[in-house]
């Protein structure tokens, strides 16, 4: 009887914070389909005006992509809500387990997956308020709460790195997650017309630490022991920062420069590198690939 009473408790106590990364992946996939549906819809409209036969194909594909985008967006919102409730229960009933997550040298990198998930949800629904004040204020509130949480977690994670004796063997592209979160604030904020200075603040933080972490992680990957197989899918995260940089640059400044184009080509190089590695695709990461694909597609358009 004692063992039976412990099992349900231990499941909640051991709920991994990394599960929120699945929302990043599903939400990123919804943005991929949404952007693709807009692109195919534009092609269809242009082709109809020019009476080109290919328009019928584009007209057929665009609705499928659009409804797929909605489907994944709803799934992302539902999964996020369920995980938030469950993790909230873990904080309330198993606070020591939550404290262990806050001091774990690997799990701590996934804390920012919570505000990142919120920002991705904001990015999808930002243009779908339909003039409804309550929905619009809800989107705004979610954005500012997520941005504040992202800043707080960035400060906490950075201070944790400085205080603790971090092992270089633990370095992996997953360390980008807190930094990618800062770059996603401008991506979402530009869609709801957030203050530009605020967006530049997060953009600067993300760019600065992205460059530093890139050097550290590349040094670890080249000169030290290879990543464990369970961490190999995180290599896809290398695609995300330069891709998001391109989108942010255009959102903040209204144009593309040689710098943003170079960042896009850096992201493209990482795509080619991962294709060249080949066998990593058999361990495809939801968070690493879908959010990266969303940003790469968006930056290309």
PDB file of C-alpha atoms in Angstrom:
ATOM      1  CA  UNK A   1       0.000   0.000   0.000  1.00  0.00           C
ATOM      2  CA  UNK A   2       2.840   2.343   0.818  1.00  0.00           C
ATOM      3  CA  UNK A   3       4.414   1.732  -2.580  1.00  0.00           C
ATOM      4  CA  UNK A   4       1.110   2.421  -4.364  1.00  0.00           C
ATOM      5  CA  UNK A   5       0.712   5.764  -2.590  1.00  0.00           C
ATOM      6  CA  UNK A   6       4.227   6.831  -3.561  1.00  0.00           C
ATOM      7  CA  UNK A   7       3.943   6.136  -7.297  1.00  0.00           C
ATOM      8  CA  UNK A   8       1.464   8.872  -8.259  1.00  0.00           C
ATOM      9  CA  UNK A   9       3.353  11.353  -6.080  1.00  0.00           C
ATOM     10  CA  UNK A  10       6.726  10.536  -7.623  1.00  0.00           C
ATOM     11  CA  UNK A  11       5.360  11.001 -11.149  1.00  0.00           C
ATOM     12  CA  UNK A  12       4.346  14.568 -10.367  1.00  0.00           C
ATOM     13  CA  UNK A  13       7.507  15.260  -8.378  1.00  0.00           C
ATOM     14  CA  UNK A  14       9.634  14.030 -11.268  1.00  0.00           C
ATOM     15  CA  UNK A  15       7.752  15.942 -13.971  1.00  0.00           C
ATOM     16  CA  UNK A  16      10.593  17.220 -16.195  1.00  0.00           C
ATOM     17  CA  UNK A  17      10.782  20.920 -17.005  1.00  0.00           C
ATOM     18  CA  UNK A  18      12.129  19.914 -20.426  1.00  0.00           C
ATOM     19  CA  UNK A  19       8.598  18.877 -21.453  1.00  0.00           C
ATOM     20  CA  UNK A  20       7.857  22.546 -22.120  1.00  0.00           C
ATOM     21  CA  UNK A  21      10.313  22.312 -25.004  1.00  0.00           C
ATOM     22  CA  UNK A  22       7.689  20.235 -26.825  1.00  0.00           C
ATOM     23  CA  UNK A  23       5.439  23.309 -26.851  1.00  0.00           C
ATOM     24  CA  UNK A  24       8.261  25.262 -28.469  1.00  0.00           C
ATOM     25  CA  UNK A  25       8.452  22.613 -31.179  1.00  0.00           C
ATOM     26  CA  UNK A  26       4.706  22.324 -31.799  1.00  0.00           C
ATOM     27  CA  UNK A  27       4.253  26.093 -31.656  1.00  0.00           C
ATOM     28  CA  UNK A  28       7.176  26.606 -34.014  1.00  0.00           C
ATOM     29  CA  UNK A  29       5.603  24.116 -36.413  1.00  0.00           C
ATOM     30  CA  UNK A  30       2.332  26.073 -36.331  1.00  0.00           C
ATOM     31  CA  UNK A  31       4.238  29.210 -37.349  1.00  0.00           C
ATOM     32  CA  UNK A  32       5.933  27.292 -40.179  1.00  0.00           C
ATOM     33  CA  UNK A  33       2.558  26.228 -41.586  1.00  0.00           C
ATOM     34  CA  UNK A  34       1.076  29.684 -41.079  1.00  0.00           C
ATOM     35  CA  UNK A  35       3.921  31.385 -42.925  1.00  0.00           C
ATOM     36  CA  UNK A  36       3.787  28.780 -45.688  1.00  0.00           C
ATOM     37  CA  UNK A  37       0.017  29.220 -46.081  1.00  0.00           C
ATOM     38  CA  UNK A  38       0.483  32.974 -46.462  1.00  0.00           C
ATOM     39  CA  UNK A  39       3.229  32.422 -49.041  1.00  0.00           C
ATOM     40  CA  UNK A  40       1.150  29.959 -51.085  1.00  0.00           C
ATOM     41  CA  UNK A  41      -1.891  32.194 -50.759  1.00  0.00           C
ATOM     42  CA  UNK A  42       0.070  35.119 -52.176  1.00  0.00           C
ATOM     43  CA  UNK A  43       1.316  32.948 -55.040  1.00  0.00           C
ATOM     44  CA  UNK A  44      -2.233  31.827 -55.781  1.00  0.00           C
ATOM     45  CA  UNK A  45      -3.515  35.413 -55.884  1.00  0.00           C
ATOM     46  CA  UNK A  46      -0.674  36.517 -58.147  1.00  0.00           C
ATOM     47  CA  UNK A  47      -1.101  33.544 -60.464  1.00  0.00           C
ATOM     48  CA  UNK A  48      -4.854  34.128 -60.772  1.00  0.00           C
ATOM     49  CA  UNK A  49      -4.192  37.714 -61.799  1.00  0.00           C
ATOM     50  CA  UNK A  50      -1.729  36.511 -64.445  1.00  0.00           C
ATOM     51  CA  UNK A  51      -3.851  33.480 -65.464  1.00  0.00           C
ATOM     52  CA  UNK A  52      -1.058  30.994 -64.805  1.00  0.00           C
ATOM     53  CA  UNK A  53      -2.280  27.349 -64.381  1.00  0.00           C
ATOM     54  CA  UNK A  54      -0.138  26.705 -61.289  1.00  0.00           C
ATOM     55  CA  UNK A  55      -2.543  28.845 -59.258  1.00  0.00           C
ATOM     56  CA  UNK A  56      -4.907  25.886 -58.815  1.00  0.00           C
ATOM     57  CA  UNK A  57      -2.164  23.945 -57.041  1.00  0.00           C
ATOM     58  CA  UNK A  58      -1.364  26.868 -54.759  1.00  0.00           C
ATOM     59  CA  UNK A  59      -5.065  27.409 -54.044  1.00  0.00           C
ATOM     60  CA  UNK A  60      -5.363  23.758 -53.017  1.00  0.00           C
ATOM     61  CA  UNK A  61      -2.310  23.748 -50.773  1.00  0.00           C
ATOM     62  CA  UNK A  62      -2.867  27.089 -49.002  1.00  0.00           C
ATOM     63  CA  UNK A  63      -6.073  26.091 -47.091  1.00  0.00           C
ATOM     64  CA  UNK A  64      -4.491  22.813 -45.972  1.00  0.00           C
ATOM     65  CA  UNK A  65      -1.472  24.689 -44.630  1.00  0.00           C
ATOM     66  CA  UNK A  66      -3.684  27.283 -42.956  1.00  0.00           C
ATOM     67  CA  UNK A  67      -5.856  24.776 -41.115  1.00  0.00           C
ATOM     68  CA  UNK A  68      -2.784  22.736 -40.183  1.00  0.00           C
ATOM     69  CA  UNK A  69      -1.315  25.893 -38.662  1.00  0.00           C
ATOM     70  CA  UNK A  70      -4.455  26.401 -36.570  1.00  0.00           C
ATOM     71  CA  UNK A  71      -4.446  22.758 -35.528  1.00  0.00           C
ATOM     72  CA  UNK A  72      -0.860  22.813 -34.304  1.00  0.00           C
ATOM     73  CA  UNK A  73      -1.401  26.195 -32.613  1.00  0.00           C
ATOM     74  CA  UNK A  74      -4.373  24.834 -30.665  1.00  0.00           C
ATOM     75  CA  UNK A  75      -2.438  21.703 -29.721  1.00  0.00           C
ATOM     76  CA  UNK A  76       0.469  23.874 -28.539  1.00  0.00           C
ATOM     77  CA  UNK A  77      -1.852  26.017 -26.405  1.00  0.00           C
ATOM     78  CA  UNK A  78      -3.572  22.966 -24.884  1.00  0.00           C
ATOM     79  CA  UNK A  79      -0.310  21.143 -24.152  1.00  0.00           C
ATOM     80  CA  UNK A  80       1.163  24.304 -22.626  1.00  0.00           C
ATOM     81  CA  UNK A  81      -1.888  24.795 -20.400  1.00  0.00           C
ATOM     82  CA  UNK A  82      -1.805  21.191 -19.190  1.00  0.00           C
ATOM     83  CA  UNK A  83       1.921  21.296 -18.505  1.00  0.00           C
ATOM     84  CA  UNK A  84       1.584  24.629 -16.710  1.00  0.00           C
ATOM     85  CA  UNK A  85      -1.114  23.225 -14.425  1.00  0.00           C
ATOM     86  CA  UNK A  86       0.888  20.064 -13.720  1.00  0.00           C
ATOM     87  CA  UNK A  87       4.135  21.916 -13.120  1.00  0.00           C
ATOM     88  CA  UNK A  88       2.309  24.420 -10.931  1.00  0.00           C
ATOM     89  CA  UNK A  89       1.037  21.495  -8.863  1.00  0.00           C
ATOM     90  CA  UNK A  90       4.605  20.210  -8.631  1.00  0.00           C
ATOM     91  CA  UNK A  91       5.736  23.598  -7.276  1.00  0.00           C
ATOM     92  CA  UNK A  92       2.933  23.625  -4.691  1.00  0.00           C
ATOM     93  CA  UNK A  93       3.080  20.021  -3.504  1.00  0.00           C
ATOM     94  CA  UNK A  94       6.732  19.121  -4.158  1.00  0.00           C
ATOM     95  CA  UNK A  95       8.600  22.363  -3.710  1.00  0.00           C
ATOM     96  CA  UNK A  96      11.870  20.577  -2.963  1.00  0.00           C
ATOM     97  CA  UNK A  97      11.672  18.843  -6.344  1.00  0.00           C
ATOM     98  CA  UNK A  98      11.123  22.246  -7.961  1.00  0.00           C
ATOM     99  CA  UNK A  99      14.147  23.627  -6.088  1.00  0.00           C
ATOM    100  CA  UNK A 100      16.180  20.715  -7.427  1.00  0.00           C
ATOM    101  CA  UNK A 101      15.268  21.775 -10.976  1.00  0.00           C
ATOM    102  CA  UNK A 102      16.438  25.303 -10.191  1.00  0.00           C
ATOM    103  CA  UNK A 103      19.877  24.060  -9.157  1.00  0.00           C
ATOM    104  CA  UNK A 104      20.388  21.279 -11.708  1.00  0.00           C
ATOM    105  CA  UNK A 105      23.188  22.115 -14.152  1.00  0.00           C
ATOM    106  CA  UNK A 106      21.318  20.637 -17.139  1.00  0.00           C
ATOM    107  CA  UNK A 107      17.642  21.157 -16.291  1.00  0.00           C
ATOM    108  CA  UNK A 108      18.190  24.832 -15.513  1.00  0.00           C
ATOM    109  CA  UNK A 109      18.676  25.532 -19.225  1.00  0.00           C
ATOM    110  CA  UNK A 110      15.096  24.451 -19.926  1.00  0.00           C
ATOM    111  CA  UNK A 111      13.495  26.925 -17.512  1.00  0.00           C
ATOM    112  CA  UNK A 112      13.265  29.493 -20.293  1.00  0.00           C
ATOM    113  CA  UNK A 113      11.227  27.070 -22.398  1.00  0.00           C
ATOM    114  CA  UNK A 114       8.204  28.308 -20.409  1.00  0.00           C
ATOM    115  CA  UNK A 115       8.366  31.992 -21.459  1.00  0.00           C
ATOM    116  CA  UNK A 116       9.584  31.004 -24.945  1.00  0.00           C
ATOM    117  CA  UNK A 117       6.468  28.855 -25.363  1.00  0.00           C
ATOM    118  CA  UNK A 118       4.326  31.792 -24.273  1.00  0.00           C
ATOM    119  CA  UNK A 119       6.054  34.098 -26.762  1.00  0.00           C
ATOM    120  CA  UNK A 120       5.545  31.634 -29.615  1.00  0.00           C
ATOM    121  CA  UNK A 121       1.848  31.405 -28.754  1.00  0.00           C
ATOM    122  CA  UNK A 122       1.682  35.219 -28.784  1.00  0.00           C
ATOM    123  CA  UNK A 123       3.429  35.302 -32.172  1.00  0.00           C
ATOM    124  CA  UNK A 124       0.806  33.010 -33.715  1.00  0.00           C
ATOM    125  CA  UNK A 125      -2.302  34.661 -32.314  1.00  0.00           C
ATOM    126  CA  UNK A 126      -1.104  38.281 -32.448  1.00  0.00           C
ATOM    127  CA  UNK A 127      -2.911  39.103 -35.702  1.00  0.00           C
ATOM    128  CA  UNK A 128      -6.052  37.080 -34.993  1.00  0.00           C
ATOM    129  CA  UNK A 129      -7.701  39.187 -32.293  1.00  0.00           C
ATOM    130  CA  UNK A 130     -10.288  40.426 -34.789  1.00  0.00           C
ATOM    131  CA  UNK A 131     -10.705  43.698 -32.921  1.00  0.00           C
ATOM    132  CA  UNK A 132     -11.918  41.960 -29.749  1.00  0.00           C
ATOM    133  CA  UNK A 133     -10.551  44.048 -26.883  1.00  0.00           C
ATOM    134  CA  UNK A 134     -10.508  41.243 -24.302  1.00  0.00           C
ATOM    135  CA  UNK A 135      -8.571  38.913 -26.594  1.00  0.00           C
ATOM    136  CA  UNK A 136      -6.163  41.662 -27.597  1.00  0.00           C
ATOM    137  CA  UNK A 137      -5.461  42.655 -23.993  1.00  0.00           C
ATOM    138  CA  UNK A 138      -4.971  38.993 -23.175  1.00  0.00           C
ATOM    139  CA  UNK A 139      -2.348  38.708 -25.923  1.00  0.00           C
ATOM    140  CA  UNK A 140      -0.637  41.869 -24.686  1.00  0.00           C
ATOM    141  CA  UNK A 141      -0.688  40.644 -21.093  1.00  0.00           C
ATOM    142  CA  UNK A 142       0.742  37.267 -22.070  1.00  0.00           C
ATOM    143  CA  UNK A 143       3.532  38.968 -24.013  1.00  0.00           C
ATOM    144  CA  UNK A 144       4.607  41.261 -21.181  1.00  0.00           C
ATOM    145  CA  UNK A 145       4.397  38.495 -18.575  1.00  0.00           C
ATOM    146  CA  UNK A 146       6.480  36.209 -20.800  1.00  0.00           C
ATOM    147  CA  UNK A 147       9.022  38.968 -21.471  1.00  0.00           C
ATOM    148  CA  UNK A 148       9.403  39.754 -17.768  1.00  0.00           C
ATOM    149  CA  UNK A 149       9.742  36.055 -16.938  1.00  0.00           C
ATOM    150  CA  UNK A 150      12.304  35.617 -19.703  1.00  0.00           C
ATOM    151  CA  UNK A 151      14.397  38.489 -18.340  1.00  0.00           C
ATOM    152  CA  UNK A 152      14.140  37.154 -14.787  1.00  0.00           C
ATOM    153  CA  UNK A 153      15.171  33.649 -15.841  1.00  0.00           C
ATOM    154  CA  UNK A 154      18.031  34.983 -17.959  1.00  0.00           C
ATOM    155  CA  UNK A 155      19.375  36.834 -14.934  1.00  0.00           C
ATOM    156  CA  UNK A 156      18.908  33.778 -12.724  1.00  0.00           C
ATOM    157  CA  UNK A 157      20.558  31.349 -15.159  1.00  0.00           C
ATOM    158  CA  UNK A 158      23.488  33.673 -15.843  1.00  0.00           C
ATOM    159  CA  UNK A 159      24.047  34.247 -12.121  1.00  0.00           C
ATOM    160  CA  UNK A 160      23.853  30.473 -11.583  1.00  0.00           C
ATOM    161  CA  UNK A 161      26.537  29.925 -14.224  1.00  0.00           C
ATOM    162  CA  UNK A 162      28.761  32.491 -12.506  1.00  0.00           C
ATOM    163  CA  UNK A 163      28.256  31.100  -8.988  1.00  0.00           C
ATOM    164  CA  UNK A 164      28.556  27.382  -9.685  1.00  0.00           C
ATOM    165  CA  UNK A 165      31.538  25.419 -10.950  1.00  0.00           C
ATOM    166  CA  UNK A 166      30.046  24.433 -14.285  1.00  0.00           C
ATOM    167  CA  UNK A 167      31.600  21.446 -16.052  1.00  0.00           C
ATOM    168  CA  UNK A 168      32.560  21.965 -19.683  1.00  0.00           C
ATOM    169  CA  UNK A 169      31.349  18.427 -20.427  1.00  0.00           C
ATOM    170  CA  UNK A 170      27.799  19.664 -19.766  1.00  0.00           C
ATOM    171  CA  UNK A 171      28.024  22.299 -22.502  1.00  0.00           C
ATOM    172  CA  UNK A 172      25.591  21.602 -25.333  1.00  0.00           C
ATOM    173  CA  UNK A 173      23.442  23.634 -27.744  1.00  0.00           C
ATOM    174  CA  UNK A 174      20.690  23.394 -25.106  1.00  0.00           C
ATOM    175  CA  UNK A 175      22.525  26.241 -23.394  1.00  0.00           C
ATOM    176  CA  UNK A 176      21.252  28.437 -26.221  1.00  0.00           C
ATOM    177  CA  UNK A 177      17.668  28.104 -24.988  1.00  0.00           C
ATOM    178  CA  UNK A 178      17.796  30.953 -22.434  1.00  0.00           C
ATOM    179  CA  UNK A 179      19.527  33.131 -25.063  1.00  0.00           C
ATOM    180  CA  UNK A 180      17.151  32.213 -27.896  1.00  0.00           C
ATOM    181  CA  UNK A 181      14.362  33.286 -25.567  1.00  0.00           C
ATOM    182  CA  UNK A 182      15.712  36.832 -25.554  1.00  0.00           C
ATOM    183  CA  UNK A 183      15.801  36.878 -29.355  1.00  0.00           C
ATOM    184  CA  UNK A 184      12.202  35.665 -29.577  1.00  0.00           C
ATOM    185  CA  UNK A 185      10.933  38.666 -27.578  1.00  0.00           C
ATOM    186  CA  UNK A 186      11.495  41.036 -30.552  1.00  0.00           C
ATOM    187  CA  UNK A 187      10.044  38.431 -32.924  1.00  0.00           C
ATOM    188  CA  UNK A 188       6.754  38.372 -30.995  1.00  0.00           C
ATOM    189  CA  UNK A 189       6.861  41.968 -29.785  1.00  0.00           C
ATOM    190  CA  UNK A 190       7.126  43.457 -33.254  1.00  0.00           C
ATOM    191  CA  UNK A 191       3.840  41.770 -34.180  1.00  0.00           C
ATOM    192  CA  UNK A 192       1.983  43.548 -31.365  1.00  0.00           C
ATOM    193  CA  UNK A 193       3.868  46.847 -31.759  1.00  0.00           C
ATOM    194  CA  UNK A 194       5.678  46.663 -28.415  1.00  0.00           C
ATOM    195  CA  UNK A 195       8.033  49.562 -27.534  1.00  0.00           C
ATOM    196  CA  UNK A 196      11.068  49.450 -29.817  1.00  0.00           C
ATOM    197  CA  UNK A 197      13.553  50.240 -27.042  1.00  0.00           C
ATOM    198  CA  UNK A 198      12.297  47.242 -25.100  1.00  0.00           C
ATOM    199  CA  UNK A 199      12.703  44.987 -28.135  1.00  0.00           C
ATOM    200  CA  UNK A 200      16.207  46.336 -28.798  1.00  0.00           C
ATOM    201  CA  UNK A 201      17.093  45.587 -25.172  1.00  0.00           C
ATOM    202  CA  UNK A 202      16.265  41.893 -25.548  1.00  0.00           C
ATOM    203  CA  UNK A 203      17.772  41.798 -29.045  1.00  0.00           C
ATOM    204  CA  UNK A 204      21.109  43.118 -27.749  1.00  0.00           C
ATOM    205  CA  UNK A 205      21.216  40.600 -24.881  1.00  0.00           C
ATOM    206  CA  UNK A 206      20.425  37.698 -27.185  1.00  0.00           C
ATOM    207  CA  UNK A 207      23.012  38.676 -29.807  1.00  0.00           C
ATOM    208  CA  UNK A 208      25.805  39.259 -27.297  1.00  0.00           C
ATOM    209  CA  UNK A 209      25.475  35.962 -25.445  1.00  0.00           C
ATOM    210  CA  UNK A 210      24.669  34.013 -28.623  1.00  0.00           C
ATOM    211  CA  UNK A 211      28.139  34.885 -29.977  1.00  0.00           C
ATOM    212  CA  UNK A 212      29.879  34.007 -26.701  1.00  0.00           C
ATOM    213  CA  UNK A 213      28.042  30.716 -26.223  1.00  0.00           C
ATOM    214  CA  UNK A 214      28.623  29.744 -29.858  1.00  0.00           C
ATOM    215  CA  UNK A 215      32.376  29.958 -29.303  1.00  0.00           C
ATOM    216  CA  UNK A 216      32.218  28.016 -26.030  1.00  0.00           C
ATOM    217  CA  UNK A 217      29.997  25.253 -27.400  1.00  0.00           C
ATOM    218  CA  UNK A 218      31.998  24.861 -30.619  1.00  0.00           C
ATOM    219  CA  UNK A 219      35.183  24.566 -28.556  1.00  0.00           C
ATOM    220  CA  UNK A 220      33.574  21.841 -26.449  1.00  0.00           C
ATOM    221  CA  UNK A 221      32.228  19.935 -29.486  1.00  0.00           C
ATOM    222  CA  UNK A 222      35.532  19.998 -31.364  1.00  0.00           C
ATOM    223  CA  UNK A 223      38.143  19.503 -28.662  1.00  0.00           C
ATOM    224  CA  UNK A 224      36.372  17.481 -25.979  1.00  0.00           C
ATOM    225  CA  UNK A 225      34.315  14.317 -25.708  1.00  0.00           C
ATOM    226  CA  UNK A 226      31.431  13.997 -28.164  1.00  0.00           C
ATOM    227  CA  UNK A 227      27.885  14.699 -27.062  1.00  0.00           C
ATOM    228  CA  UNK A 228      25.893  11.849 -25.585  1.00  0.00           C
ATOM    229  CA  UNK A 229      23.422  10.389 -28.061  1.00  0.00           C
ATOM    230  CA  UNK A 230      20.451  11.813 -26.135  1.00  0.00           C
ATOM    231  CA  UNK A 231      21.858  15.333 -26.631  1.00  0.00           C
ATOM    232  CA  UNK A 232      22.661  14.987 -30.354  1.00  0.00           C
ATOM    233  CA  UNK A 233      19.262  16.364 -31.461  1.00  0.00           C
ATOM    234  CA  UNK A 234      20.088  19.631 -29.699  1.00  0.00           C
ATOM    235  CA  UNK A 235      22.528  20.352 -32.543  1.00  0.00           C
ATOM    236  CA  UNK A 236      19.505  21.579 -34.505  1.00  0.00           C
ATOM    237  CA  UNK A 237      19.310  24.490 -32.082  1.00  0.00           C
ATOM    238  CA  UNK A 238      22.383  25.922 -33.838  1.00  0.00           C
ATOM    239  CA  UNK A 239      20.032  26.900 -36.686  1.00  0.00           C
ATOM    240  CA  UNK A 240      17.725  28.976 -34.503  1.00  0.00           C
ATOM    241  CA  UNK A 241      19.789  31.986 -33.285  1.00  0.00           C
ATOM    242  CA  UNK A 242      21.027  33.226 -36.696  1.00  0.00           C
ATOM    243  CA  UNK A 243      17.602  32.593 -38.231  1.00  0.00           C
ATOM    244  CA  UNK A 244      15.800  34.523 -35.505  1.00  0.00           C
ATOM    245  CA  UNK A 245      18.423  37.271 -35.834  1.00  0.00           C
ATOM    246  CA  UNK A 246      17.388  37.760 -39.476  1.00  0.00           C
ATOM    247  CA  UNK A 247      13.685  38.001 -38.592  1.00  0.00           C
ATOM    248  CA  UNK A 248      14.377  40.330 -35.660  1.00  0.00           C
ATOM    249  CA  UNK A 249      16.618  42.572 -37.749  1.00  0.00           C
ATOM    250  CA  UNK A 250      13.917  43.096 -40.359  1.00  0.00           C
ATOM    251  CA  UNK A 251      11.220  43.579 -37.709  1.00  0.00           C
ATOM    252  CA  UNK A 252      13.258  46.181 -35.824  1.00  0.00           C
ATOM    253  CA  UNK A 253      14.798  48.123 -38.702  1.00  0.00           C
ATOM    254  CA  UNK A 254      12.438  47.460 -41.598  1.00  0.00           C
ATOM    255  CA  UNK A 255      15.078  46.242 -44.049  1.00  0.00           C
ATOM    256  CA  UNK A 256      17.748  43.604 -44.594  1.00  0.00           C
ATOM    257  CA  UNK A 257      21.429  44.493 -44.635  1.00  0.00           C
ATOM    258  CA  UNK A 258      24.560  42.546 -45.500  1.00  0.00           C
ATOM    259  CA  UNK A 259      24.779  41.573 -41.815  1.00  0.00           C
ATOM    260  CA  UNK A 260      21.323  39.977 -41.710  1.00  0.00           C
ATOM    261  CA  UNK A 261      21.911  38.200 -45.031  1.00  0.00           C
ATOM    262  CA  UNK A 262      25.196  36.829 -43.673  1.00  0.00           C
ATOM    263  CA  UNK A 263      23.368  35.551 -40.582  1.00  0.00           C
ATOM    264  CA  UNK A 264      20.868  33.796 -42.851  1.00  0.00           C
ATOM    265  CA  UNK A 265      23.712  32.089 -44.705  1.00  0.00           C
ATOM    266  CA  UNK A 266      25.226  31.000 -41.374  1.00  0.00           C
ATOM    267  CA  UNK A 267      21.910  29.321 -40.533  1.00  0.00           C
ATOM    268  CA  UNK A 268      21.830  27.747 -43.989  1.00  0.00           C
ATOM    269  CA  UNK A 269      25.360  26.415 -43.481  1.00  0.00           C
ATOM    270  CA  UNK A 270      24.291  24.707 -40.250  1.00  0.00           C
ATOM    271  CA  UNK A 271      21.386  23.106 -42.128  1.00  0.00           C
ATOM    272  CA  UNK A 272      23.823  21.748 -44.716  1.00  0.00           C
ATOM    273  CA  UNK A 273      26.190  20.585 -41.975  1.00  0.00           C
ATOM    274  CA  UNK A 274      23.426  18.655 -40.218  1.00  0.00           C
ATOM    275  CA  UNK A 275      22.380  17.097 -43.525  1.00  0.00           C
ATOM    276  CA  UNK A 276      26.009  16.107 -44.069  1.00  0.00           C
ATOM    277  CA  UNK A 277      26.094  14.478 -40.633  1.00  0.00           C
ATOM    278  CA  UNK A 278      23.080  12.499 -41.811  1.00  0.00           C
ATOM    279  CA  UNK A 279      22.415  10.038 -39.011  1.00  0.00           C
ATOM    280  CA  UNK A 280      21.308  12.812 -36.641  1.00  0.00           C
ATOM    281  CA  UNK A 281      18.043  13.033 -38.573  1.00  0.00           C
ATOM    282  CA  UNK A 282      17.114   9.661 -37.081  1.00  0.00           C
ATOM    283  CA  UNK A 283      17.079  11.370 -33.666  1.00  0.00           C
ATOM    284  CA  UNK A 284      15.233  14.487 -34.766  1.00  0.00           C
ATOM    285  CA  UNK A 285      14.495  16.938 -31.965  1.00  0.00           C
ATOM    286  CA  UNK A 286      11.077  18.560 -31.848  1.00  0.00           C
ATOM    287  CA  UNK A 287      12.339  21.711 -30.170  1.00  0.00           C
ATOM    288  CA  UNK A 288      15.561  21.870 -32.124  1.00  0.00           C
ATOM    289  CA  UNK A 289      14.105  21.379 -35.578  1.00  0.00           C
ATOM    290  CA  UNK A 290      10.617  22.867 -35.700  1.00  0.00           C
ATOM    291  CA  UNK A 291      11.405  26.232 -34.117  1.00  0.00           C
ATOM    292  CA  UNK A 292      14.578  26.422 -36.212  1.00  0.00           C
ATOM    293  CA  UNK A 293      12.658  25.565 -39.375  1.00  0.00           C
ATOM    294  CA  UNK A 294      10.092  28.230 -38.544  1.00  0.00           C
ATOM    295  CA  UNK A 295      12.755  30.889 -38.162  1.00  0.00           C
ATOM    296  CA  UNK A 296      14.716  29.799 -41.235  1.00  0.00           C
ATOM    297  CA  UNK A 297      11.552  29.791 -43.378  1.00  0.00           C
ATOM    298  CA  UNK A 298      10.475  33.157 -42.001  1.00  0.00           C
ATOM    299  CA  UNK A 299      13.898  34.698 -42.574  1.00  0.00           C
ATOM    300  CA  UNK A 300      13.957  33.392 -46.157  1.00  0.00           C
ATOM    301  CA  UNK A 301      10.623  35.059 -46.886  1.00  0.00           C
TER     302      UNK A 301
END
